[in-house]
Amino acid sequence: MKKNKLSMRGKEIAAGYMFLLPWLIGFFVFSLYPIIYSVMLSLNEVHITSTEGVTFTWKGVQYYYEALRVDTSFLTILGESVTFICFATPIILVFSLVIAILLNHEFLGRTFFRVLFFFPVIIMSGSVISELLGSYTLDFSQMSGVVYNFLNSLPGILQKPIFFALNNLVLILWFCGVQILLFLAALQKVGREVYEAAEVDGAGSWEKFWKITLPHIKSMILVNAVYTVMEIANYSNNEVLEKISSHMFEVTRPYSFSAAMSWIYFLVIAMILLVIFLLFGRKGKNDV
Amino acid sequence: MYNVDRIRKKGNVKNLAVRLANNKSQIASSLARYVILIGIGFVFLYPVLYMVVNSLKSVEDLVDPAIEWLPRSICFDNFSKAFVTLNFGTAFVNSLLASLIPAVLQSFSCAVTGYALARFSIPGKKLWMALMVAVFIIPSQIMLIPRYLMFNQYGMVNTLMPQFLPALFGQGLKSSVFILVYFNFFSTYPKSLDESAYLEGAGRLTVFFKVALPLAVPAHVVSFLFSFVWYWNETTQASLMFGSVIKTLPIKLGSFADSYKSLYAADVSFSSVNEAVSLAGTLLSILPLLIFYLILQKQFVESIEKSGITGE
């Protein structure tokens, strides 16, 4: 009997790994190997000869040094990219949440608005962004003097993000599509009776939002924040990625310099994600 | 009697007043909702509206600052020029091949992987899931060069294989997201369905193909639609791996100005690309996706909720 049970367990494991096998092969061939190879590229000088193929000469952290200290534009571009992520992510989260809350009621035209707000996700490719959003967005510098002067009079800490948001408004809004739907799905899971119970106890809309809605969707905020950061970090018009691509086939240092810059970029993104996890992550329940 | 009646009347009046006030605040709040939604919606759509209007303008209308939203005459000439410049027919077929097939392959491989992780208690599951999430977090840029060198070695550069193979093995564009979708889906549907099939003597593969896969329609919808759109819009990897030979619509759009110049260089009046033509090109390049979305908008918008992507 015991033996039978054991072999059942063995069979289950075998069957499980049989289903997992394609992914495992893919992971080792198309992900893990390229990742390790990329580390090697960033630490070695690459020679490509017709007789020996690709050969390496150890260079240590030289290319990292060149990226951070010698190259004139990498740090600036990296800084701009990080600033964009740090400003845009909270704005995108707040915007998506506001729109999701507005859409989380039955009203005429709800479907229409849902379809409308999701629409950018469909057409957002790098070339469309540069064709459309580069030059043809609303221009807020022609805003009426009163509003402009008011914004200008704000202290710098407030002023910077506001101007940033206005200047990139459409791009930021266009990044919201998936997040709105995710928030909407999370909001619909909050039972009506919880709100009704709170209303009986005399809670206003404001209290209901902070005490009921927000705690319920906290895990979704984490998911959306991570998704947003990855979305911005990887979209093809991102200047850091363009910079990395432009050095890829450089004659004097093929692949290596690009690889070093990608790893620096990855470390920065990983740090941003770490901060997000510290802010919104639940302790102990990190299942996925 | 009289007193009671009066009190009741008073109460009614009061109720009515409260109801009226409630109604008023409801109307006000729904009005506010519409104003905000329409306002945001306008900003959302502004570039698109601008594109549609300006792509229909003739050169004279384009330079006339008095004409902003309503062109004097509708000029379809821009579209025929953009159509030729994009090499629309070929580019459309290329785009279709480079996104439809990977989307199908990716959905299938992610379904298999999600099923493996959700339905079998296998040792090392946590490790594999952690690695899967890690792959999502590592920028594709890091793997781009090694993958390019690898495909180059096997003579697969300038074919669609670099798009197909990773998708087939669950390492395609944002595969981790879709594996999680399937994982969530297969974790929540009742195990008894599988068990009754096993009792009838079905094998593991039969159960997967005959029971699990047909049940997972909501997950298939999410996975296929999003894979398709993301593959369609992907240009970084596509242009490096096969972009010089197999040109998709977004890649053609990226080099629109250059192709236009080389096509119409002989004709002096067309020597540089004008805004209307390039906007017509943009519109043409997103048109297939636009139609696709208009037909399947319900599936797109509702699929996220139905797939249980949000977890419990």
Short mmCIF file of C-alpha atoms in Angstrom, two decimals, chain A residues 23-275:
data_model
loop_
_atom_site.label_atom_id
_atom_site.label_comp_id
_atom_site.label_asym_id
_atom_site.label_seq_id
_atom_site.Cartn_x
_atom_site.Cartn_y
_atom_site.Cartn_z
CA TRP A 23 9.33 25.72 -20.47
CA LEU A 24 12.42 24.29 -18.77
CA ILE A 25 14.15 23.77 -22.10
CA GLY A 26 13.17 27.26 -23.19
CA PHE A 27 14.30 28.76 -19.90
CA PHE A 28 17.77 27.26 -20.11
CA VAL A 29 18.27 27.86 -23.84
CA PHE A 30 16.53 31.19 -24.45
CA SER A 31 16.80 32.91 -21.06
CA LEU A 32 19.39 31.58 -18.63
CA TYR A 33 22.10 30.97 -21.23
CA PRO A 34 21.65 34.41 -22.83
CA ILE A 35 21.70 36.05 -19.39
CA ILE A 36 24.98 34.37 -18.42
CA TYR A 37 26.41 35.04 -21.87
CA SER A 38 25.46 38.70 -21.50
CA VAL A 39 27.37 38.92 -18.22
CA MET A 40 30.38 37.41 -19.98
CA LEU A 41 30.07 39.89 -22.84
CA SER A 42 30.04 42.81 -20.44
CA LEU A 43 33.24 41.65 -18.73
CA ASN A 44 35.25 40.64 -21.81
CA GLU A 45 36.49 42.14 -25.00
CA VAL A 46 34.91 40.29 -27.91
CA HIS A 47 36.89 39.37 -31.02
CA ILE A 48 35.09 37.95 -33.99
CA THR A 49 37.34 36.12 -36.40
CA SER A 50 36.38 33.92 -39.28
CA THR A 51 38.70 31.11 -38.14
CA GLU A 52 37.97 30.85 -34.42
CA GLY A 53 34.54 32.43 -34.22
CA VAL A 54 33.95 34.47 -31.10
CA THR A 55 36.80 34.76 -28.61
CA PHE A 56 36.97 36.62 -25.30
CA THR A 57 39.72 38.67 -23.63
CA TRP A 58 39.12 39.40 -19.95
CA LYS A 59 38.61 43.10 -19.25
CA GLY A 60 36.96 43.08 -15.82
CA VAL A 61 34.72 46.03 -15.11
CA GLN A 62 36.31 48.25 -17.74
CA TYR A 63 33.13 48.64 -19.81
CA TYR A 64 31.10 49.46 -16.72
CA TYR A 65 33.69 52.09 -15.92
CA GLU A 66 33.49 53.46 -19.45
CA ALA A 67 29.70 53.62 -19.29
CA LEU A 68 29.65 55.46 -15.97
CA ARG A 69 32.76 57.63 -16.22
CA VAL A 70 33.93 57.98 -19.81
CA ASP A 71 30.76 58.06 -21.88
CA THR A 72 29.34 61.56 -21.87
CA SER A 73 25.66 60.89 -22.37
CA PHE A 74 24.83 57.55 -20.74
CA LEU A 75 24.50 58.81 -17.18
CA THR A 76 22.41 61.80 -18.25
CA ILE A 77 20.03 59.65 -20.27
CA LEU A 78 19.85 57.07 -17.51
CA GLY A 79 19.03 59.83 -15.04
CA GLU A 80 16.27 61.19 -17.27
CA SER A 81 14.81 57.73 -17.73
CA VAL A 82 14.80 57.06 -14.01
CA THR A 83 13.21 60.44 -13.35
CA PHE A 84 10.52 59.63 -15.89
CA ILE A 85 9.81 56.29 -14.21
CA CYS A 86 9.74 57.80 -10.73
CA PHE A 87 7.39 60.63 -11.73
CA ALA A 88 5.22 58.77 -14.18
CA THR A 89 4.57 55.62 -12.15
CA PRO A 90 2.69 57.31 -9.27
CA ILE A 91 0.80 59.50 -11.72
CA ILE A 92 -0.20 56.50 -13.82
CA LEU A 93 -1.32 54.59 -10.71
CA VAL A 94 -3.41 57.47 -9.40
CA PHE A 95 -4.92 58.19 -12.82
CA SER A 96 -5.81 54.55 -13.43
CA LEU A 97 -7.32 54.22 -9.99
CA VAL A 98 -9.41 57.37 -10.42
CA ILE A 99 -10.66 56.27 -13.82
CA ALA A 100 -11.34 52.75 -12.53
CA ILE A 101 -13.37 54.14 -9.61
CA LEU A 102 -15.34 56.35 -11.98
CA LEU A 103 -16.03 53.38 -14.22
CA ASN A 104 -16.98 51.12 -11.33
CA HIS A 105 -20.67 52.10 -11.47
CA GLU A 106 -23.49 51.22 -13.77
CA PHE A 107 -24.14 54.17 -16.03
CA LEU A 108 -24.93 54.88 -19.62
CA GLY A 109 -21.81 54.70 -21.78
CA ARG A 110 -19.74 52.66 -19.35
CA THR A 111 -18.76 50.15 -22.02
CA PHE A 112 -17.86 52.95 -24.40
CA PHE A 113 -15.48 54.56 -21.93
CA ARG A 114 -13.91 51.26 -21.01
CA VAL A 115 -13.23 50.56 -24.66
CA LEU A 116 -11.92 54.09 -25.15
CA PHE A 117 -9.46 54.05 -22.26
CA PHE A 118 -8.09 50.68 -23.22
CA PHE A 119 -7.64 51.64 -26.84
CA PRO A 120 -4.03 52.99 -26.61
CA VAL A 121 -2.78 49.58 -25.47
CA ILE A 122 -3.78 48.24 -28.87
CA ILE A 123 -1.90 50.71 -31.03
CA MET A 124 1.06 51.56 -28.83
CA SER A 125 4.14 50.61 -30.78
CA GLY A 126 7.38 52.53 -30.74
CA SER A 127 6.92 54.00 -34.17
CA VAL A 128 3.35 55.11 -33.48
CA ILE A 129 4.46 56.86 -30.30
CA SER A 130 7.18 58.75 -32.09
CA GLU A 131 4.88 59.64 -35.01
CA LEU A 132 1.92 60.73 -32.91
CA LEU A 133 3.02 61.70 -29.44
CA GLY A 134 6.27 63.32 -30.44
CA SER A 135 4.75 66.37 -32.00
CA TYR A 136 0.98 66.34 -32.02
CA THR A 137 -0.06 66.40 -28.40
CA LEU A 138 -1.82 69.18 -26.58
CA ASP A 139 0.52 72.06 -25.90
CA PHE A 140 0.17 73.31 -22.35
CA SER A 141 2.71 76.09 -22.66
CA GLN A 142 -0.02 78.08 -24.44
CA MET A 143 -2.25 77.69 -21.43
CA SER A 144 -4.10 80.72 -20.18
CA GLY A 145 -1.82 83.06 -18.28
CA VAL A 146 -3.61 82.73 -14.96
CA VAL A 147 -3.17 78.98 -14.70
CA TYR A 148 0.38 79.17 -15.96
CA ASN A 149 1.31 81.90 -13.50
CA PHE A 150 -0.33 80.01 -10.69
CA LEU A 151 1.67 76.90 -11.50
CA ASN A 152 4.84 78.94 -11.81
CA SER A 153 4.32 80.42 -8.36
CA LEU A 154 4.23 76.98 -6.72
CA PRO A 155 7.30 75.81 -4.82
CA GLY A 156 9.79 73.82 -6.86
CA ILE A 157 8.99 70.47 -5.30
CA LEU A 158 5.38 70.73 -6.48
CA GLN A 159 6.10 72.57 -9.68
CA LYS A 160 8.41 70.02 -11.25
CA PRO A 161 6.09 67.02 -11.17
CA ILE A 162 3.10 69.11 -12.29
CA PHE A 163 4.87 70.51 -15.33
CA PHE A 164 6.29 67.10 -16.04
CA ALA A 165 2.84 65.54 -15.92
CA LEU A 166 1.35 68.22 -18.15
CA ASN A 167 4.13 67.97 -20.71
CA ASN A 168 3.85 64.20 -20.95
CA LEU A 169 0.16 63.95 -20.22
CA VAL A 170 -0.89 61.94 -23.25
CA LEU A 171 2.01 59.52 -23.04
CA ILE A 172 1.27 58.96 -19.36
CA LEU A 173 -2.41 58.46 -20.04
CA TRP A 174 -1.64 56.04 -22.84
CA PHE A 175 0.30 53.87 -20.41
CA CYS A 176 -2.80 53.46 -18.21
CA GLY A 177 -4.87 51.01 -20.28
CA VAL A 178 -4.06 47.70 -18.67
CA GLN A 179 -3.82 49.18 -15.18
CA ILE A 180 -7.35 50.63 -15.39
CA LEU A 181 -8.78 47.22 -16.22
CA LEU A 182 -6.79 45.53 -13.47
CA PHE A 183 -7.98 48.05 -10.89
CA LEU A 184 -11.52 47.72 -12.18
CA ALA A 185 -11.41 43.95 -11.79
CA ALA A 186 -10.08 44.35 -8.24
CA LEU A 187 -12.71 46.95 -7.34
CA GLN A 188 -15.52 44.69 -8.48
CA LYS A 189 -14.38 42.06 -6.01
CA VAL A 190 -15.07 44.37 -3.06
CA GLY A 191 -18.54 43.35 -1.89
CA ARG A 192 -21.33 45.93 -1.86
CA GLU A 193 -22.34 44.83 1.63
CA VAL A 194 -19.03 46.01 3.07
CA TYR A 195 -19.79 49.51 1.84
CA GLU A 196 -23.39 49.31 3.04
CA ALA A 197 -22.26 48.26 6.50
CA ALA A 198 -19.88 51.20 6.58
CA GLU A 199 -22.65 53.55 5.45
CA VAL A 200 -24.85 52.35 8.32
CA ASP A 201 -22.02 53.24 10.65
CA GLY A 202 -21.96 56.71 9.14
CA ALA A 203 -18.86 56.53 6.97
CA GLY A 204 -18.61 59.10 4.19
CA SER A 205 -17.18 58.54 0.70
CA TRP A 206 -13.80 59.79 1.82
CA GLU A 207 -13.58 57.36 4.75
CA LYS A 208 -14.93 54.51 2.64
CA PHE A 209 -12.18 55.06 0.10
CA TRP A 210 -9.33 55.07 2.61
CA LYS A 211 -10.68 52.42 4.97
CA ILE A 212 -12.29 49.94 2.57
CA THR A 213 -11.31 50.45 -1.07
CA LEU A 214 -7.61 51.04 -0.63
CA PRO A 215 -6.85 48.12 1.70
CA HIS A 216 -8.82 45.80 -0.61
CA ILE A 217 -6.83 46.69 -3.69
CA LYS A 218 -3.43 46.95 -2.05
CA SER A 219 -2.08 43.82 -3.71
CA MET A 220 -3.33 45.12 -7.05
CA ILE A 221 -1.43 48.36 -6.50
CA LEU A 222 1.73 46.29 -6.15
CA VAL A 223 0.98 44.35 -9.35
CA ASN A 224 0.18 47.54 -11.25
CA ALA A 225 3.23 49.38 -9.95
CA VAL A 226 5.55 46.57 -11.05
CA TYR A 227 3.77 46.30 -14.38
CA THR A 228 4.00 50.05 -14.96
CA VAL A 229 7.71 50.23 -14.19
CA MET A 230 8.44 47.32 -16.51
CA GLU A 231 6.24 48.80 -19.22
CA ILE A 232 8.03 52.15 -19.15
CA ALA A 233 11.46 50.58 -18.74
CA ASN A 234 11.00 48.37 -21.79
CA TYR A 235 9.07 50.43 -24.31
CA SER A 236 11.07 50.82 -27.45
CA ASN A 237 11.29 54.62 -27.56
CA ASN A 238 12.98 54.63 -24.20
CA GLU A 239 16.16 56.64 -24.66
CA VAL A 240 18.34 54.32 -22.61
CA LEU A 241 17.33 51.38 -24.77
CA GLU A 242 17.99 53.42 -27.90
CA LYS A 243 21.40 54.34 -26.56
CA ILE A 244 22.17 50.70 -25.79
CA SER A 245 21.05 49.61 -29.26
CA SER A 246 23.12 52.28 -30.96
CA HIS A 247 26.38 50.95 -29.44
CA MET A 248 25.62 47.31 -30.13
CA PHE A 249 27.77 46.84 -33.22
CA GLU A 250 30.44 49.42 -32.41
CA VAL A 251 33.64 48.35 -34.17
CA THR A 252 36.07 48.84 -31.29
CA ARG A 253 33.94 47.25 -28.58
CA PRO A 254 31.18 45.17 -30.17
CA TYR A 255 28.42 43.91 -27.81
CA SER A 256 30.46 44.43 -24.63
CA PHE A 257 29.76 48.10 -24.03
CA SER A 258 26.05 47.61 -24.77
CA ALA A 259 25.90 44.62 -22.45
CA ALA A 260 27.55 46.58 -19.64
CA MET A 261 25.07 49.43 -20.07
CA SER A 262 22.12 47.01 -20.06
CA TRP A 263 23.27 45.53 -16.78
CA ILE A 264 23.67 48.94 -15.18
CA TYR A 265 20.17 49.77 -16.42
CA PHE A 266 18.82 46.52 -15.03
CA LEU A 267 20.36 47.16 -11.59
CA VAL A 268 18.74 50.60 -11.44
CA ILE A 269 15.33 49.19 -12.42
CA ALA A 270 15.74 46.39 -9.89
CA MET A 271 16.34 48.99 -7.18
CA ILE A 272 13.17 50.84 -8.13
CA LEU A 273 11.24 47.56 -7.99
CA LEU A 274 12.74 46.83 -4.59
CA VAL A 275 11.46 50.16 -3.27
#
